[in-house]
PDB file of C-alpha atoms in Angstrom:
ATOM      1  CA  MET B   1     100.885 114.903  -1.576  1.00 56.00           C
ATOM      2  CA  THR B   2     101.721 116.363  -5.599  1.00 60.00           C
ATOM      3  CA  THR B   3     101.351 119.897  -6.820  1.00 59.00           C
ATOM      4  CA  THR B   4      98.385 117.997  -8.862  1.00 52.00           C
ATOM      5  CA  GLN B   5      96.567 116.624  -5.917  1.00 51.00           C
ATOM      6  CA  GLU B   6      96.945 119.985  -3.920  1.00 56.00           C
ATOM      7  CA  ALA B   7      95.892 121.701  -7.116  1.00 52.00           C
ATOM      8  CA  SER B   8      93.200 119.415  -6.861  1.00 57.00           C
ATOM      9  CA  VAL B   9      91.669 119.429  -3.356  1.00 61.00           C
ATOM     10  CA  GLN B  10      92.268 123.763  -3.713  1.00 72.00           C
ATOM     11  CA  GLY B  11      89.421 123.925  -6.107  1.00 79.00           C
ATOM     12  CA  SER B  12      87.629 121.703  -4.272  1.00 90.00           C
ATOM     13  CA  GLU B  13      87.994 123.706  -1.410  1.00 92.00           C
ATOM     14  CA  ARG B  14      86.733 126.978  -3.890  1.00 94.00           C
ATOM     15  CA  ALA B  15      83.967 125.828  -5.222  1.00 95.00           C
ATOM     16  CA  TRP B  16      82.707 124.205  -2.125  1.00 97.00           C
ATOM     17  CA  MET B  17      83.425 127.517  -0.668  1.00 96.00           C
ATOM     18  CA  GLU B  18      80.770 128.882  -3.947  1.00 96.00           C
ATOM     19  CA  GLU B  19      78.715 126.832  -2.812  1.00 97.00           C
ATOM     20  CA  ALA B  20      78.647 128.281   1.435  1.00 96.00           C
ATOM     21  CA  ILE B  21      78.371 131.054  -0.146  1.00 97.00           C
ATOM     22  CA  SER B  22      75.294 130.005  -2.067  1.00 95.00           C
ATOM     23  CA  LEU B  23      73.933 128.972   0.562  1.00 96.00           C
ATOM     24  CA  ALA B  24      73.939 131.632   2.859  1.00 96.00           C
ATOM     25  CA  THR B  25      72.590 133.851   0.406  1.00 96.00           C
ATOM     26  CA  ALA B  26      69.698 132.239  -0.129  1.00 95.00           C
ATOM     27  CA  SER B  27      69.206 131.482   3.129  1.00 94.00           C
ATOM     28  CA  VAL B  28      68.884 135.409   4.064  1.00 93.00           C
ATOM     29  CA  ALA B  29      66.079 135.460   0.737  1.00 93.00           C
ATOM     30  CA  ASN B  30      64.335 132.431   2.917  1.00 92.00           C
ATOM     31  CA  GLY B  31      64.285 133.975   5.977  1.00 88.00           C
ATOM     32  CA  GLY B  32      67.259 132.740   7.872  1.00 90.00           C
ATOM     33  CA  GLY B  33      71.212 134.934   8.601  1.00 92.00           C
ATOM     34  CA  PRO B  34      73.473 135.541   6.391  1.00 96.00           C
ATOM     35  CA  PHE B  35      75.237 132.118   6.821  1.00 96.00           C
ATOM     36  CA  GLY B  36      75.606 128.443   5.059  1.00 96.00           C
ATOM     37  CA  ALA B  37      78.502 125.932   5.915  1.00 97.00           C
ATOM     38  CA  LEU B  38      78.741 122.564   4.461  1.00 98.00           C
ATOM     39  CA  VAL B  39      81.246 119.410   5.322  1.00 98.00           C
ATOM     40  CA  ALA B  40      83.402 117.557   2.530  1.00 98.00           C
ATOM     41  CA  LYS B  41      84.932 114.334   3.018  1.00 97.00           C
ATOM     42  CA  GLY B  42      87.073 113.347   0.635  1.00 95.00           C
ATOM     43  CA  SER B  43      86.005 114.444  -2.708  1.00 92.00           C
ATOM     44  CA  ARG B  44      82.394 115.238  -1.584  1.00 96.00           C
ATOM     45  CA  ILE B  45      79.706 116.494   0.075  1.00 98.00           C
ATOM     46  CA  VAL B  46      78.075 115.423   2.799  1.00 98.00           C
ATOM     47  CA  ALA B  47      76.003 117.447   4.520  1.00 98.00           C
ATOM     48  CA  LEU B  48      74.777 121.396   3.666  1.00 98.00           C
ATOM     49  CA  GLY B  49      73.455 123.459   7.160  1.00 98.00           C
ATOM     50  CA  ASN B  50      72.901 127.319   6.951  1.00 96.00           C
ATOM     51  CA  ASN B  51      71.966 129.992   9.305  1.00 95.00           C
ATOM     52  CA  GLN B  52      68.772 129.113  11.597  1.00 94.00           C
ATOM     53  CA  VAL B  53      68.381 130.677  14.440  1.00 94.00           C
ATOM     54  CA  THR B  54      64.909 132.466  14.097  1.00 92.00           C
ATOM     55  CA  SER B  55      63.441 130.434  12.454  1.00 91.00           C
ATOM     56  CA  THR B  56      63.040 127.762  14.275  1.00 94.00           C
ATOM     57  CA  LEU B  57      63.691 129.645  17.794  1.00 95.00           C
ATOM     58  CA  ASP B  58      66.778 127.560  18.509  1.00 96.00           C
ATOM     59  CA  PRO B  59      70.215 129.928  19.395  1.00 95.00           C
ATOM     60  CA  SER B  60      72.422 127.518  18.464  1.00 97.00           C
ATOM     61  CA  ALA B  61      71.426 126.577  14.580  1.00 97.00           C
ATOM     62  CA  HIS B  62      73.808 128.136  13.600  1.00 97.00           C
ATOM     63  CA  ALA B  63      74.636 126.628   9.942  1.00 97.00           C
ATOM     64  CA  GLU B  64      78.221 125.052  10.936  1.00 98.00           C
ATOM     65  CA  VAL B  65      75.654 123.554  13.921  1.00 98.00           C
ATOM     66  CA  SER B  66      73.485 122.627  11.113  1.00 98.00           C
ATOM     67  CA  ALA B  67      76.351 121.369   9.103  1.00 98.00           C
ATOM     68  CA  MET B  68      77.303 119.580  11.126  1.00 98.00           C
ATOM     69  CA  ARG B  69      74.306 118.107  12.590  1.00 98.00           C
ATOM     70  CA  ALA B  70      73.373 116.356   9.464  1.00 98.00           C
ATOM     71  CA  ALA B  71      76.778 114.998   8.533  1.00 98.00           C
ATOM     72  CA  CYS B  72      77.207 113.145  11.203  1.00 98.00           C
ATOM     73  CA  LYS B  73      73.060 111.572  10.181  1.00 98.00           C
ATOM     74  CA  GLU B  74      74.238 110.997   6.827  1.00 98.00           C
ATOM     75  CA  LEU B  75      77.844 108.974   8.023  1.00 98.00           C
ATOM     76  CA  GLY B  76      76.331 107.039  11.259  1.00 98.00           C
ATOM     77  CA  VAL B  77      78.845 107.997  13.756  1.00 98.00           C
ATOM     78  CA  PHE B  78      79.715 111.375  16.400  1.00 97.00           C
ATOM     79  CA  SER B  79      83.320 112.165  14.791  1.00 97.00           C
ATOM     80  CA  LEU B  80      83.905 113.425  11.755  1.00 98.00           C
ATOM     81  CA  GLU B  81      86.760 112.940  11.798  1.00 97.00           C
ATOM     82  CA  GLY B  82      88.411 112.466   7.932  1.00 97.00           C
ATOM     83  CA  CYS B  83      86.126 115.764   7.620  1.00 97.00           C
ATOM     84  CA  VAL B  84      86.293 119.388   6.248  1.00 97.00           C
ATOM     85  CA  LEU B  85      83.824 122.137   7.505  1.00 97.00           C
ATOM     86  CA  VAL B  86      84.061 124.490   4.942  1.00 97.00           C
ATOM     87  CA  THR B  87      81.822 127.639   6.380  1.00 95.00           C
ATOM     88  CA  SER B  88      80.553 131.405   4.612  1.00 96.00           C
ATOM     89  CA  CYS B  89      82.096 132.913   7.698  1.00 95.00           C
ATOM     90  CA  GLU B  90      84.870 132.435  10.242  1.00 94.00           C
ATOM     91  CA  PRO B  91      82.751 131.047  13.259  1.00 94.00           C
ATOM     92  CA  CYS B  92      81.744 132.223  16.175  1.00 94.00           C
ATOM     93  CA  PRO B  93      83.326 130.353  19.585  1.00 92.00           C
ATOM     94  CA  MET B  94      80.280 128.093  20.198  1.00 95.00           C
ATOM     95  CA  CYS B  95      80.818 126.830  16.484  1.00 96.00           C
ATOM     96  CA  LEU B  96      85.543 126.794  16.835  1.00 94.00           C
ATOM     97  CA  SER B  97      84.695 124.446  19.683  1.00 94.00           C
ATOM     98  CA  ALA B  98      81.667 122.331  18.398  1.00 96.00           C
ATOM     99  CA  ALA B  99      83.481 121.870  15.244  1.00 96.00           C
ATOM    100  CA  LEU B 100      86.347 121.088  18.445  1.00 95.00           C
ATOM    101  CA  TRP B 101      84.307 118.249  19.877  1.00 96.00           C
ATOM    102  CA  ALA B 102      83.513 116.199  16.262  1.00 97.00           C
ATOM    103  CA  ARG B 103      86.765 116.590  14.754  1.00 96.00           C
ATOM    104  CA  VAL B 104      86.589 117.835  11.917  1.00 97.00           C
ATOM    105  CA  ASP B 105      90.043 118.053  10.307  1.00 96.00           C
ATOM    106  CA  ARG B 106      89.782 121.670   9.470  1.00 96.00           C
ATOM    107  CA  VAL B 107      87.495 124.449   8.580  1.00 97.00           C
ATOM    108  CA  VAL B 108      87.853 127.018   5.922  1.00 97.00           C
ATOM    109  CA  TYR B 109      85.661 129.872   5.845  1.00 96.00           C
ATOM    110  CA  SER B 110      86.159 133.197   3.625  1.00 96.00           C
ATOM    111  CA  ALA B 111      84.628 136.617   5.771  1.00 94.00           C
ATOM    112  CA  ASP B 112      85.509 137.277   8.888  1.00 92.00           C
ATOM    113  CA  ARG B 113      84.305 138.660  12.194  1.00 90.00           C
ATOM    114  CA  HIS B 114      84.859 141.512  11.008  1.00 89.00           C
ATOM    115  CA  ASP B 115      82.816 141.968   7.938  1.00 92.00           C
ATOM    116  CA  ALA B 116      79.797 140.261   9.738  1.00 92.00           C
ATOM    117  CA  ALA B 117      80.308 142.876  12.586  1.00 90.00           C
ATOM    118  CA  VAL B 118      79.553 144.772   9.467  1.00 91.00           C
ATOM    119  CA  ALA B 119      77.126 143.035   8.599  1.00 92.00           C
ATOM    120  CA  GLY B 120      75.843 143.536  13.307  1.00 89.00           C
ATOM    121  CA  PHE B 121      76.131 140.175  13.974  1.00 89.00           C
ATOM    122  CA  ASP B 122      79.011 140.969  15.823  1.00 83.00           C
ATOM    123  CA  ASP B 123      80.860 137.550  17.948  1.00 85.00           C
ATOM    124  CA  ARG B 124      84.504 140.201  18.458  1.00 84.00           C
ATOM    125  CA  LYS B 125      83.065 140.735  21.694  1.00 82.00           C
ATOM    126  CA  PHE B 126      82.370 136.946  23.141  1.00 86.00           C
ATOM    127  CA  TYR B 127      85.884 136.690  20.678  1.00 84.00           C
ATOM    128  CA  ASP B 128      86.995 138.836  23.736  1.00 82.00           C
ATOM    129  CA  LEU B 129      85.475 137.332  26.566  1.00 81.00           C
ATOM    130  CA  PHE B 130      86.839 134.069  25.740  1.00 78.00           C
ATOM    131  CA  GLU B 131      90.933 135.413  25.075  1.00 78.00           C
ATOM    132  CA  LYS B 132      90.684 138.663  27.865  1.00 77.00           C
ATOM    133  CA  LYS B 133      88.209 139.435  30.899  1.00 75.00           C
ATOM    134  CA  PRO B 134      88.280 137.147  33.431  1.00 80.00           C
ATOM    135  CA  ALA B 135      84.091 135.559  34.680  1.00 75.00           C
ATOM    136  CA  SER B 136      83.612 138.017  37.220  1.00 79.00           C
ATOM    137  CA  MET B 137      83.619 140.812  34.072  1.00 78.00           C
ATOM    138  CA  TRP B 138      80.954 138.225  31.369  1.00 75.00           C
ATOM    139  CA  PRO B 139      77.340 139.756  30.672  1.00 77.00           C
ATOM    140  CA  MET B 140      76.464 136.191  32.437  1.00 78.00           C
ATOM    141  CA  ARG B 141      77.205 134.684  35.986  1.00 75.00           C
ATOM    142  CA  VAL B 142      78.885 131.801  35.756  1.00 72.00           C
ATOM    143  CA  GLU B 143      78.645 129.997  38.989  1.00 78.00           C
ATOM    144  CA  GLN B 144      79.208 126.311  41.215  1.00 80.00           C
ATOM    145  CA  LEU B 145      76.872 124.899  43.122  1.00 86.00           C
ATOM    146  CA  ASP B 146      78.971 122.626  45.139  1.00 86.00           C
ATOM    147  CA  LEU B 147      76.601 118.891  46.169  1.00 87.00           C
ATOM    148  CA  PRO B 148      78.550 116.784  47.109  1.00 91.00           C
ATOM    149  CA  ASN B 149      77.311 113.775  44.415  1.00 91.00           C
ATOM    150  CA  ARG B 150      78.512 116.385  41.964  1.00 91.00           C
ATOM    151  CA  THR B 151      80.282 113.673  40.108  1.00 87.00           C
ATOM    152  CA  ALA B 152      77.967 111.060  40.364  1.00 89.00           C
ATOM    153  CA  PRO B 153      77.348 110.534  36.363  1.00 90.00           C
ATOM    154  CA  PHE B 154      81.164 109.925  34.954  1.00 86.00           C
ATOM    155  CA  ASP B 155      80.655 107.933  37.862  1.00 87.00           C
ATOM    156  CA  ALA B 156      77.979 105.601  36.350  1.00 89.00           C
ATOM    157  CA  TRP B 157      80.323 106.336  32.719  1.00 88.00           C
ATOM    158  CA  LEU B 158      82.925 105.135  34.239  1.00 87.00           C
ATOM    159  CA  ALA B 159      81.509 101.898  35.909  1.00 91.00           C
ATOM    160  CA  LYS B 160      79.313 101.053  32.847  1.00 92.00           C
ATOM    161  CA  SER B 161      81.200  98.027  30.622  1.00 94.00           C
ATOM    162  CA  ASP B 162      79.875  99.220  27.260  1.00 92.00           C
ATOM    163  CA  ARG B 163      80.222 102.949  26.987  1.00 89.00           C
ATOM    164  CA  VAL B 164      81.020 104.705  24.087  1.00 85.00           C
ATOM    165  CA  ASP B 165      84.240 107.127  24.347  1.00 82.00           C
ATOM    166  CA  TYR B 166      84.742 109.612  22.595  1.00 77.00           C
TER     167      TYR B 166
END
């Protein structure tokens, strides 16, 4: 990539980040949480998203997830390879996992988890949970119930000749 191309990409990313921050600010004014995100591909914005957790009563309706869902619909795909996720704040572990599953090329964020914690959105405890604590110390129990047919769905999947791998 030439210096001119790098400058153009950086300029686009700055403009996209300004858009994500504006979306987050507007979300607050419209009853949502203070988070905004967008998905861009090439030089264009494909989809926008803002936090809709309380307005839709959906704990997974974070800005990043909303933007990725909209981008997949817009592009008619389930893989966002070749796309960049731009978000006003560092993605929580759920959103980061969703971005990994969506196969986005990169994630760019502005505010970090510590900035979010100051505003009462303390995802640090979730990062700590995954990074440091054994499952026995989690605030909820996670248990396996081992049944003889536990692999039946996977067996059906592997036997399906027209499956779409992802």
